[in-house]
Coordinates of N, CA and C and ligand atoms in Angstrom, one line a residue:
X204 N -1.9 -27.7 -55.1 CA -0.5 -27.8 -55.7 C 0.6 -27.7 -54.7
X205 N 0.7 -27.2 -53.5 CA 1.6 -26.8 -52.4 C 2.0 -28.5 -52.3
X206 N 1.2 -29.5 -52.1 CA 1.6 -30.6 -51.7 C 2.8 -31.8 -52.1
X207 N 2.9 -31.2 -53.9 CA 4.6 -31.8 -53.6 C 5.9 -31.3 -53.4
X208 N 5.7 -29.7 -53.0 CA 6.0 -29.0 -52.3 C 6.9 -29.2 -50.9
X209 N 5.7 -29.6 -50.0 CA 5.8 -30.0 -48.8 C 6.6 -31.4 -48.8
X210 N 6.4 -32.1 -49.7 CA 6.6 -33.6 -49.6 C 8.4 -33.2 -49.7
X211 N 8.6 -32.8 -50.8 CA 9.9 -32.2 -51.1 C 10.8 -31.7 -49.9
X212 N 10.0 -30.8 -49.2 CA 10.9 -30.3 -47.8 C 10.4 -31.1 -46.8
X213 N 10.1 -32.6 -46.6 CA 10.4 -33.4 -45.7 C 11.1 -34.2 -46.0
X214 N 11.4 -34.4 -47.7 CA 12.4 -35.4 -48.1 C 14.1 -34.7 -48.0
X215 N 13.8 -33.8 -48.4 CA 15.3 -32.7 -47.9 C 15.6 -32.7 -46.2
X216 N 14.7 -32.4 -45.7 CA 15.3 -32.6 -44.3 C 15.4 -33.9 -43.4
X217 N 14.9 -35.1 -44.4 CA 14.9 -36.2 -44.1 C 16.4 -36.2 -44.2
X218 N 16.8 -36.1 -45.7 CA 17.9 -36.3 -45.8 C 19.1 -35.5 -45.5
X219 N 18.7 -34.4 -44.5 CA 19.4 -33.7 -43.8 C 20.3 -34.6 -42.5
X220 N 19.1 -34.9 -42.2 CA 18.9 -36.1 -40.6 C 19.9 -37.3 -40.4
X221 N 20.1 -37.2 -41.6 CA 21.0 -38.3 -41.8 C 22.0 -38.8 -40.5
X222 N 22.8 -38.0 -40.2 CA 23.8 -38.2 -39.2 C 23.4 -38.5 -38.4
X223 N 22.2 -37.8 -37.8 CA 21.1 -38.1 -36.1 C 20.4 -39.0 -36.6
X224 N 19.7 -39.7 -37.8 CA 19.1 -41.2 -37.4 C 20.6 -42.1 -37.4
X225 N 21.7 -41.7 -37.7 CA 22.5 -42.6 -37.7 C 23.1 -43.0 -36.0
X226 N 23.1 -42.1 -35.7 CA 23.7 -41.7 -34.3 C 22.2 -42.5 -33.9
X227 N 21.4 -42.6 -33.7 CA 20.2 -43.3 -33.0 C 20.0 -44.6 -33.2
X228 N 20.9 -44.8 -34.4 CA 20.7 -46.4 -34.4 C 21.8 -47.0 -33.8
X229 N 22.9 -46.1 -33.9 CA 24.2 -46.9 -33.8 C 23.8 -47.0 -31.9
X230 N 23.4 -45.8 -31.0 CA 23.1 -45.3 -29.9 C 21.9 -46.6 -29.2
X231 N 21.0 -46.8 -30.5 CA 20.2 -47.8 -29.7 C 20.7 -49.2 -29.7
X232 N 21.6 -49.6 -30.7 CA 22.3 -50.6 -30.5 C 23.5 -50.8 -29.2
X233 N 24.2 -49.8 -29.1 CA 25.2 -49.6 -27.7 C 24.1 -49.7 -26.7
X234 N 22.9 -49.2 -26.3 CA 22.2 -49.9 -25.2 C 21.5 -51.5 -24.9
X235 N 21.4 -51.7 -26.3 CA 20.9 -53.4 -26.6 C 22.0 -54.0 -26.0
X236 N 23.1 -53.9 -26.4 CA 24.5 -54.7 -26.1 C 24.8 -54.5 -24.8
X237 N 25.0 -52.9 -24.8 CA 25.9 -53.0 -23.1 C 25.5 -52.4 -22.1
X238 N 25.0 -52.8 -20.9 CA 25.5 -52.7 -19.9 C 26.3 -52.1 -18.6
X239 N 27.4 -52.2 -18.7 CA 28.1 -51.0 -18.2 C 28.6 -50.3 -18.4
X240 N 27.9 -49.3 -17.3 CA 27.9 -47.5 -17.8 C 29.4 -47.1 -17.7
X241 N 30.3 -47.3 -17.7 CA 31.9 -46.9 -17.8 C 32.0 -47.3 -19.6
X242 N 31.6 -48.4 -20.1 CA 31.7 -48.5 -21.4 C 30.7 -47.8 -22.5
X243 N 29.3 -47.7 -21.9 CA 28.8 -47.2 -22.3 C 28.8 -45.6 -22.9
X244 N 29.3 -45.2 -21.8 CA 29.6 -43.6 -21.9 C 31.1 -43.4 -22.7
X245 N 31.8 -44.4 -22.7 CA 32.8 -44.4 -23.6 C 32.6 -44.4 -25.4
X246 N 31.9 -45.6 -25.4 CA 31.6 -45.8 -26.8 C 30.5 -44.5 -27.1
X247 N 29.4 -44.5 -26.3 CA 28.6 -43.2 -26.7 C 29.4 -42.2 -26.6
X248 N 30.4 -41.8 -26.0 CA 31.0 -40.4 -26.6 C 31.6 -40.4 -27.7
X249 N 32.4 -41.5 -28.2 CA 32.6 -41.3 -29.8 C 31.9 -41.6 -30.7
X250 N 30.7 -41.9 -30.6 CA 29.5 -41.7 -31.4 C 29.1 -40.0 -31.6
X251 N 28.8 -39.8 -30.0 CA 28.9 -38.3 -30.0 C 29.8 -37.3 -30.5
X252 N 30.8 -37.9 -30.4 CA 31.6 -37.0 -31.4 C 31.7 -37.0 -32.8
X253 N 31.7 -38.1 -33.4 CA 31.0 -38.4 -34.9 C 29.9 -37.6 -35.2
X254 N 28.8 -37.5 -34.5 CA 27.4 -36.6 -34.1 C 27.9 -35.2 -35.0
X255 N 29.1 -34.7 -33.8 CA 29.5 -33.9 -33.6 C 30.0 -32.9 -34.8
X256 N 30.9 -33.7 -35.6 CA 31.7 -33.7 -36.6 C 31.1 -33.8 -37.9
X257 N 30.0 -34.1 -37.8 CA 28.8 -34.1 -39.3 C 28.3 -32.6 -39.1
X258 N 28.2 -32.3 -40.4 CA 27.3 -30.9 -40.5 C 26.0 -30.4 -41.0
X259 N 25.5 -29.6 -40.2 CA 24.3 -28.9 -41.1 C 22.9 -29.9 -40.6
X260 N 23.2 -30.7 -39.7 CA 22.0 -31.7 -39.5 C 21.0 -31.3 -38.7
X261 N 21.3 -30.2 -38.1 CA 20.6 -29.6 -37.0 C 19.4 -28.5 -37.4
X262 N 18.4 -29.2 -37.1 CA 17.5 -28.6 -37.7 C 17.1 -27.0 -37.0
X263 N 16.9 -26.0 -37.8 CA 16.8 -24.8 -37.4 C 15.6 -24.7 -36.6
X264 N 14.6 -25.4 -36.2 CA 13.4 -25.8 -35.4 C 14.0 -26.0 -34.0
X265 N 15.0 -26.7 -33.8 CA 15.6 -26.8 -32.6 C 16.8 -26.0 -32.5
X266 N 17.0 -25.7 -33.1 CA 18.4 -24.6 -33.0 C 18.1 -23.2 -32.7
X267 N 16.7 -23.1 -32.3 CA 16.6 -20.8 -32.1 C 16.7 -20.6 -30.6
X268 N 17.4 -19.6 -30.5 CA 17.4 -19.5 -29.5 C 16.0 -18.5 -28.7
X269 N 16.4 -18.3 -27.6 CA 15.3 -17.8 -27.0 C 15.7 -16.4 -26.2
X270 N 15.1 -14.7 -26.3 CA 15.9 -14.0 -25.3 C 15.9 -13.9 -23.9
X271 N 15.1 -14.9 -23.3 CA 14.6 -14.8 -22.1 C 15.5 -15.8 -21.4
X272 N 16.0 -16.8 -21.8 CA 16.5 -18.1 -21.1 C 16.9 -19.1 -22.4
X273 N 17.7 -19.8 -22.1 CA 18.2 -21.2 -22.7 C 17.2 -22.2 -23.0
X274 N 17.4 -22.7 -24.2 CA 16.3 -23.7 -24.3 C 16.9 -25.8 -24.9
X275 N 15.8 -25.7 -24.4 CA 16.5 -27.7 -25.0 C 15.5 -28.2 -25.7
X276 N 15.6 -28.6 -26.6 CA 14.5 -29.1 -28.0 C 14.8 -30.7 -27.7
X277 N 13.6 -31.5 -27.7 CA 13.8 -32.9 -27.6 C 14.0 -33.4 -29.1
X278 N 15.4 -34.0 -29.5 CA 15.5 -34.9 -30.8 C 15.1 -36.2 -31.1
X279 N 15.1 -37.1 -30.0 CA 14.8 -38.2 -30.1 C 14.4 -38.7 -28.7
X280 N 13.5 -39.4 -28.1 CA 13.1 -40.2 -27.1 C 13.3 -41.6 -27.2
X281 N 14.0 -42.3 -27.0 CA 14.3 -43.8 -27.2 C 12.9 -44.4 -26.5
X282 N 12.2 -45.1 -27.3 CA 10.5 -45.7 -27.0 C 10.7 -46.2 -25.7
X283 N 11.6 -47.0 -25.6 CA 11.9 -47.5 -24.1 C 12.6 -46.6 -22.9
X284 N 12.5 -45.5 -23.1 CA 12.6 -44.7 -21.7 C 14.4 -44.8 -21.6
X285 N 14.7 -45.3 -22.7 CA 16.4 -46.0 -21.9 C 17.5 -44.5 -22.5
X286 N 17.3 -43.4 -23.2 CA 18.2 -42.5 -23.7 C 17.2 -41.4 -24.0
X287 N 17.7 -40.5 -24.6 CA 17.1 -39.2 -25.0 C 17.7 -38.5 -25.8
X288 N 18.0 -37.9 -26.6 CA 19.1 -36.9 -27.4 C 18.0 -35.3 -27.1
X289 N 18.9 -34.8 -26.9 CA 18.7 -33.5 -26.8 C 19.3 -31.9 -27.0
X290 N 18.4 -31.4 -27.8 CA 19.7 -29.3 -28.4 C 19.6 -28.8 -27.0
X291 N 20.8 -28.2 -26.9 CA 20.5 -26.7 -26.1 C 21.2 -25.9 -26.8
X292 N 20.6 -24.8 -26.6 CA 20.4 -23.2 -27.4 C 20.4 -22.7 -26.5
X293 N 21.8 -21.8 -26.5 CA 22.4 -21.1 -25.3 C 22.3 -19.6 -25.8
X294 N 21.7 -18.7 -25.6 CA 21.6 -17.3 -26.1 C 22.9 -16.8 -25.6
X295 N 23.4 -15.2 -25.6 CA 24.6 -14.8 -25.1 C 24.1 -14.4 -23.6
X296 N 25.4 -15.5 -22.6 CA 25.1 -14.5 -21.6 C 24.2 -16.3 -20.9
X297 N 23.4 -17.2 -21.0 CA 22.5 -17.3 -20.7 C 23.2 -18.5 -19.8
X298 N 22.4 -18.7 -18.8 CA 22.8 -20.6 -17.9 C 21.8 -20.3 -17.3
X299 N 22.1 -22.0 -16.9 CA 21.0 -23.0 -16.6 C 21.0 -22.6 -14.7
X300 N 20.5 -23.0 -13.8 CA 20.5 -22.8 -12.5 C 21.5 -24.3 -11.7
X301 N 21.8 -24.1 -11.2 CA 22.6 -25.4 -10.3 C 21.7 -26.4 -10.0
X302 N 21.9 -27.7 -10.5 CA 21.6 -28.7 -11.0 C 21.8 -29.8 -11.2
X303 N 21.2 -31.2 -10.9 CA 21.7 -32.4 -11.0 C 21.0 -33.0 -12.2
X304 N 20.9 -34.1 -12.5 CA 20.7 -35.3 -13.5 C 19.6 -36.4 -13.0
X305 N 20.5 -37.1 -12.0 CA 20.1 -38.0 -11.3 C 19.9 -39.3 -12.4
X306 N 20.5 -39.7 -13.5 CA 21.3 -40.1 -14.6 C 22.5 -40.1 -15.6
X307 N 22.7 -40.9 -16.0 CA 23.8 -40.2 -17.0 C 23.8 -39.4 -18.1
X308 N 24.7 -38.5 -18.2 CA 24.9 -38.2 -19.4 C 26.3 -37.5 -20.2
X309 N 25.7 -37.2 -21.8 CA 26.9 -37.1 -22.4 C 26.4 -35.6 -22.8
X310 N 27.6 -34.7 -22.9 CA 27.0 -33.4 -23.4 C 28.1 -33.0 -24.7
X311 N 27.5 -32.7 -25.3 CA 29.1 -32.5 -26.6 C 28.6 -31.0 -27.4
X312 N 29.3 -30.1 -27.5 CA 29.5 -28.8 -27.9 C 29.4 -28.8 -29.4
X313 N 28.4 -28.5 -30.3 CA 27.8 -28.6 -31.4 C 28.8 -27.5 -31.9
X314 N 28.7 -26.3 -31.7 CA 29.0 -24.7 -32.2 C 29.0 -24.2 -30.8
X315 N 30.3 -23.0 -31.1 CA 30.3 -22.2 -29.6 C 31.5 -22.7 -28.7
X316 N 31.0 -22.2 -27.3 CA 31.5 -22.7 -26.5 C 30.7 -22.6 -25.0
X317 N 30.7 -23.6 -24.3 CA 30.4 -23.3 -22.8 C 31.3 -23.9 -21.6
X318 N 30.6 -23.1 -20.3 CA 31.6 -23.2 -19.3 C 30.7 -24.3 -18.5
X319 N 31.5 -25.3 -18.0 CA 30.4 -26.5 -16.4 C 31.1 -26.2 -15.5
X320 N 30.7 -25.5 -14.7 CA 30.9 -25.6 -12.9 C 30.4 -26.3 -12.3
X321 N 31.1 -27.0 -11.4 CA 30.9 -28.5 -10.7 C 30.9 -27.7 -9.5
X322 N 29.9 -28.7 -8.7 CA 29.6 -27.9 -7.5 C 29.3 -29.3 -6.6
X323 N 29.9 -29.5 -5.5 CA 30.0 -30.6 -4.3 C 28.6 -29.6 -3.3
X324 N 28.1 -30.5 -2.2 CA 27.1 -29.9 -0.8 C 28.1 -30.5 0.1
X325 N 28.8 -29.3 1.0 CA 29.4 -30.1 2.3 C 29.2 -28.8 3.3
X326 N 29.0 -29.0 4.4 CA 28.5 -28.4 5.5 C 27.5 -27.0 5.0
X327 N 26.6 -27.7 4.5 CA 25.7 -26.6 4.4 C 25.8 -25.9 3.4
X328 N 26.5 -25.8 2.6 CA 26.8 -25.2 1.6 C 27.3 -25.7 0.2
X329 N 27.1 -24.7 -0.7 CA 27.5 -25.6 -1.9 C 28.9 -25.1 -2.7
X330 N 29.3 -25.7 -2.4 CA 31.0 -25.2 -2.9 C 31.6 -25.5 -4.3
X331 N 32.4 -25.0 -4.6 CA 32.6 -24.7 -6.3 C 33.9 -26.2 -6.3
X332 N 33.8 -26.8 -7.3 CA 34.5 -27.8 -7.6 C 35.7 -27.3 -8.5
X333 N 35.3 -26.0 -9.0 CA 36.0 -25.4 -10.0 C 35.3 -25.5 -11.6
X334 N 35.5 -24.9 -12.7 CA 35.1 -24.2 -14.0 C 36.1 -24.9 -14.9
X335 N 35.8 -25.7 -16.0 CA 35.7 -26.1 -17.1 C 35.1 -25.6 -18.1
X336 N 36.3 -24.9 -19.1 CA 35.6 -24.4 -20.5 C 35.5 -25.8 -21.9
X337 N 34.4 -25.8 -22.1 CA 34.5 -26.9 -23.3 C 34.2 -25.8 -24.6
X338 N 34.9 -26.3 -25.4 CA 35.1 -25.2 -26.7 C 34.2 -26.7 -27.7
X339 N 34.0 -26.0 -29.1 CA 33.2 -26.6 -30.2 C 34.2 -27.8 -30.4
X340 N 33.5 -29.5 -30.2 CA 33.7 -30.4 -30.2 C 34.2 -31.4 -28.5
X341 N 34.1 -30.6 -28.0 CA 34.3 -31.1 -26.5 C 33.2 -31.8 -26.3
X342 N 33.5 -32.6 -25.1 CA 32.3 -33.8 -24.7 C 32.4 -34.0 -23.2
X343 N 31.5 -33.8 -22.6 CA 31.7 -33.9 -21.4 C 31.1 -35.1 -21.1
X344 N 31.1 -35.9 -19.4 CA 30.4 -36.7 -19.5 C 29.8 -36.5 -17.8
X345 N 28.6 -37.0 -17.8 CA 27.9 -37.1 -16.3 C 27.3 -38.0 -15.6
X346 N 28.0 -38.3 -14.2 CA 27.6 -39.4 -13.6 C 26.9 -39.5 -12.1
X347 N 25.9 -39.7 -12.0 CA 25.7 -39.6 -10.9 C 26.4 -40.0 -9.4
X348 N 27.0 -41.0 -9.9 CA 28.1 -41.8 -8.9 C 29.1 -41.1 -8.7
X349 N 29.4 -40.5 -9.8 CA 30.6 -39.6 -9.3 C 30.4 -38.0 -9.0
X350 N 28.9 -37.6 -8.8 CA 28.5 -36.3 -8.1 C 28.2 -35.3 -9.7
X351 N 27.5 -35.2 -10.0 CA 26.9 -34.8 -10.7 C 26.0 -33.4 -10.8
X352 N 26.6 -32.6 -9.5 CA 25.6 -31.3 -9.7 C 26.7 -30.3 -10.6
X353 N 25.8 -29.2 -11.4 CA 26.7 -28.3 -11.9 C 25.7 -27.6 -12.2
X354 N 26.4 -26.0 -12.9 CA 26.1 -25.4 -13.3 C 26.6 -24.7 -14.9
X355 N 25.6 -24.4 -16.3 CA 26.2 -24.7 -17.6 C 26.0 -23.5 -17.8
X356 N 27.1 -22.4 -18.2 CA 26.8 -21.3 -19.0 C 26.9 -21.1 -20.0
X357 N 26.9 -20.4 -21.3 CA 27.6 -19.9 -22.5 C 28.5 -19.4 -21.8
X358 N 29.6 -19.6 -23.0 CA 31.0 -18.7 -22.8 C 31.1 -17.7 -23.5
X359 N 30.0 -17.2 -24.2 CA 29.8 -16.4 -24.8 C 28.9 -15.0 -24.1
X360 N 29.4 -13.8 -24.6 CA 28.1 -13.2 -24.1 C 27.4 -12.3 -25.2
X361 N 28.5 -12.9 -26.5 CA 27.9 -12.2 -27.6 C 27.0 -13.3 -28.8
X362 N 27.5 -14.2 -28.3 CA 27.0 -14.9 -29.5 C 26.3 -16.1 -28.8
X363 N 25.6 -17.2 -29.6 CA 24.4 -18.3 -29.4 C 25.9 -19.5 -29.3
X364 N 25.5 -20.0 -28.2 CA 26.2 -21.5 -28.5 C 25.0 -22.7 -28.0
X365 N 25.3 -24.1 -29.0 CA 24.7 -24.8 -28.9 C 25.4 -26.4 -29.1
X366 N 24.6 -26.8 -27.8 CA 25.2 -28.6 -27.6 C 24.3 -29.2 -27.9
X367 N 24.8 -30.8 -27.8 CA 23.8 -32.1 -28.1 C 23.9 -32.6 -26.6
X368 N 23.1 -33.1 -26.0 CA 23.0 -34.0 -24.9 C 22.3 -35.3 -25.2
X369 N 23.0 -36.6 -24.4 CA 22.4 -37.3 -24.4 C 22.2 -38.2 -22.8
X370 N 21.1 -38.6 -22.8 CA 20.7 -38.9 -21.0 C 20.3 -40.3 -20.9
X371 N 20.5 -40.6 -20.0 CA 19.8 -42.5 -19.2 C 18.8 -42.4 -19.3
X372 N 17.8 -41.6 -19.7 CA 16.1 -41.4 -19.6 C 15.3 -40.2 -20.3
X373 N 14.6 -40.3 -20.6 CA 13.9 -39.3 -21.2 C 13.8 -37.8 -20.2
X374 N 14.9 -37.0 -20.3 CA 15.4 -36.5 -19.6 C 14.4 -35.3 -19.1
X375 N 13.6 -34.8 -20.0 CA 12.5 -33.6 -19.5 C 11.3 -34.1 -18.5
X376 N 11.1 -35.6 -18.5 CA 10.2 -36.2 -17.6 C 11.0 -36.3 -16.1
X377 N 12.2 -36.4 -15.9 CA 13.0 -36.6 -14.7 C 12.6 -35.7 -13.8
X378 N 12.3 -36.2 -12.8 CA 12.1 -35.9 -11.6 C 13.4 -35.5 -10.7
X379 N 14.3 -34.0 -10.8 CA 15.6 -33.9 -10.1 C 15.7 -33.0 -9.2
X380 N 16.8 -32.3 -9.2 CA 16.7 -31.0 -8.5 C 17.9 -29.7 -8.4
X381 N 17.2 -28.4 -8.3 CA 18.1 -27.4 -8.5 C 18.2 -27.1 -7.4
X382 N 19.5 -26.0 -7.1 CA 20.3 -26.2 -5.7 C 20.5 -24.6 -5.5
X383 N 20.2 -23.8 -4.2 CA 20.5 -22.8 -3.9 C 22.2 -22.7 -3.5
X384 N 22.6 -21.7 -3.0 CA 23.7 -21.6 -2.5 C 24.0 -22.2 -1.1
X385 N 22.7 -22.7 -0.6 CA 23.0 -23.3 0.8 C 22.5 -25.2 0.9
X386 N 23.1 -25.1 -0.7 CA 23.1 -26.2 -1.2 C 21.5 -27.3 -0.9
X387 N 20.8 -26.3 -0.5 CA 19.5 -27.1 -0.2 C 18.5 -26.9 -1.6
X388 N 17.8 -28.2 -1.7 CA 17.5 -28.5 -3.0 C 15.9 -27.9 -3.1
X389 N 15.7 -27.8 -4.5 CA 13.7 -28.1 -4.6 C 14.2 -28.8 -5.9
X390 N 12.9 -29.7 -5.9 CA 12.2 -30.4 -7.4 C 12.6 -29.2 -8.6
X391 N 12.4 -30.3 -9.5 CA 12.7 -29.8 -11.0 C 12.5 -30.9 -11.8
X392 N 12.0 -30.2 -12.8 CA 11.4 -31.5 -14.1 C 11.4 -30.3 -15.2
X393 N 12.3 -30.5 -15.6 CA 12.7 -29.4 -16.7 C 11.9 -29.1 -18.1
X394 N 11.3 -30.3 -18.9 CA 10.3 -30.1 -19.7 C 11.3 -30.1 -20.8
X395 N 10.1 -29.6 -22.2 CA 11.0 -29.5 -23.6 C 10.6 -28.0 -24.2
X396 N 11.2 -27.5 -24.6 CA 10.4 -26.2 -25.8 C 9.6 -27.1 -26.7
X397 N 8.5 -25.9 -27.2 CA 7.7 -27.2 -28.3 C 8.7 -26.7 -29.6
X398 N 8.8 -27.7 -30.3 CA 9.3 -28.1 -31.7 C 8.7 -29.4 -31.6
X399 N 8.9 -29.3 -33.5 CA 8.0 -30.0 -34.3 C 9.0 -32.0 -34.2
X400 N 7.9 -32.8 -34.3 CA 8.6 -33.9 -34.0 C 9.1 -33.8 -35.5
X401 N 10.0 -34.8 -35.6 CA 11.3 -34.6 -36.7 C 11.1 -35.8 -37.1
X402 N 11.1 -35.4 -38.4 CA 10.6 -37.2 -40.1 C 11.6 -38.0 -40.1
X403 N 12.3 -39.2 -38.6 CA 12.9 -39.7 -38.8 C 12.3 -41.0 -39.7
Ligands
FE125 FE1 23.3 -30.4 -16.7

């Protein structure tokens, strides 16, 4: 008897999803069409912000946070390797290590708020570009061409903040790298938290 049960709470969170299959189609259509990445990151950030501006679509599977460290839940993998959507679940207090991409991406502030420090390598060292607060609905964007290392914290230290990212690639397989203070790099392939793949 549990079974139309269950059928029922995939049809509800189906129809939760709403916004994110919509954003995935409109998203895989903007890569069919274009091209260049100045327009692309353009049109995808007001998608992202539409993303943004819908509510309640975020499934609580990807939204917990963790006490030990920050986490990123994979939402969608585009079949062809060409995008990625992805949560981060920022606990209080919590960031990521100094860091590159080595792709593009879009980051847009779900709930909360966090801080990007941009960080340049020149003579041996890795020097602060300066700190950027993005509050709930901000959109950042990342380019490798134009230097791309940072570092993401909550701006919180009491509360969870959580963004949407989206990347050139299936972004937990990337092959990148995190950066000490003497700006000298190691490997990094960041991975996903497991959550449950989602009844798009
Ligand atoms: Fe980053």
């Amino acid at each position: 008897m549990t079974r139309p049960v269950e059928r029922l709470r995939d049809g509800d969170l189906h129809d939760r999803l709403s916004p994110l299959r919509r954003f995935i189609s409109d998203f895989t259509e903007l890569v069919d069409g274009v091209s260049d990445k100045e327009a692309l990151l353009d049109h995808g950030g007001r998608l992202l912000g539409e993303l943004l501006a819908a509510e309640g679509w975020l499934p609580e599977s990807h939204a917990r946070p963790d006490p030990d460290r920050y986490r990123q839940y994979l939402l969608y993998a585009d079949p062809a390797g060409r995008f990625s959507v992805v949560s981060f679940v920022w606990g209080p207090g919590q960031a990521t290590p100094v860091h590159d991409h080595t792709v593009w991406g879009l980051v847009g502030v779900l709930s909360g708020a966090e801080i990007s420090e941009r960080f340049a390598i020149a003579d041996g060292e890795l020097r602060s570009l300066g700190k950027e607060r993005l509050g709930t609905g901000a959109i950042d964007r990342l380019d490798p061409a134009a230097g791309d290392i940072h570092r993401v914290s909550n701006a919180y230290d009491d509360a969870v903040s959580i963004s949407i990212h989206v990347y050139g690639a299936d972004i937990g397989t990337v092959e990148r790298s995190i950066y000490d203070m003497k700006g000298q790099a190691r490997p990094f392939v960041s991975a996903y938290a497991p959550a449950p793949d989602l009844p798009f």
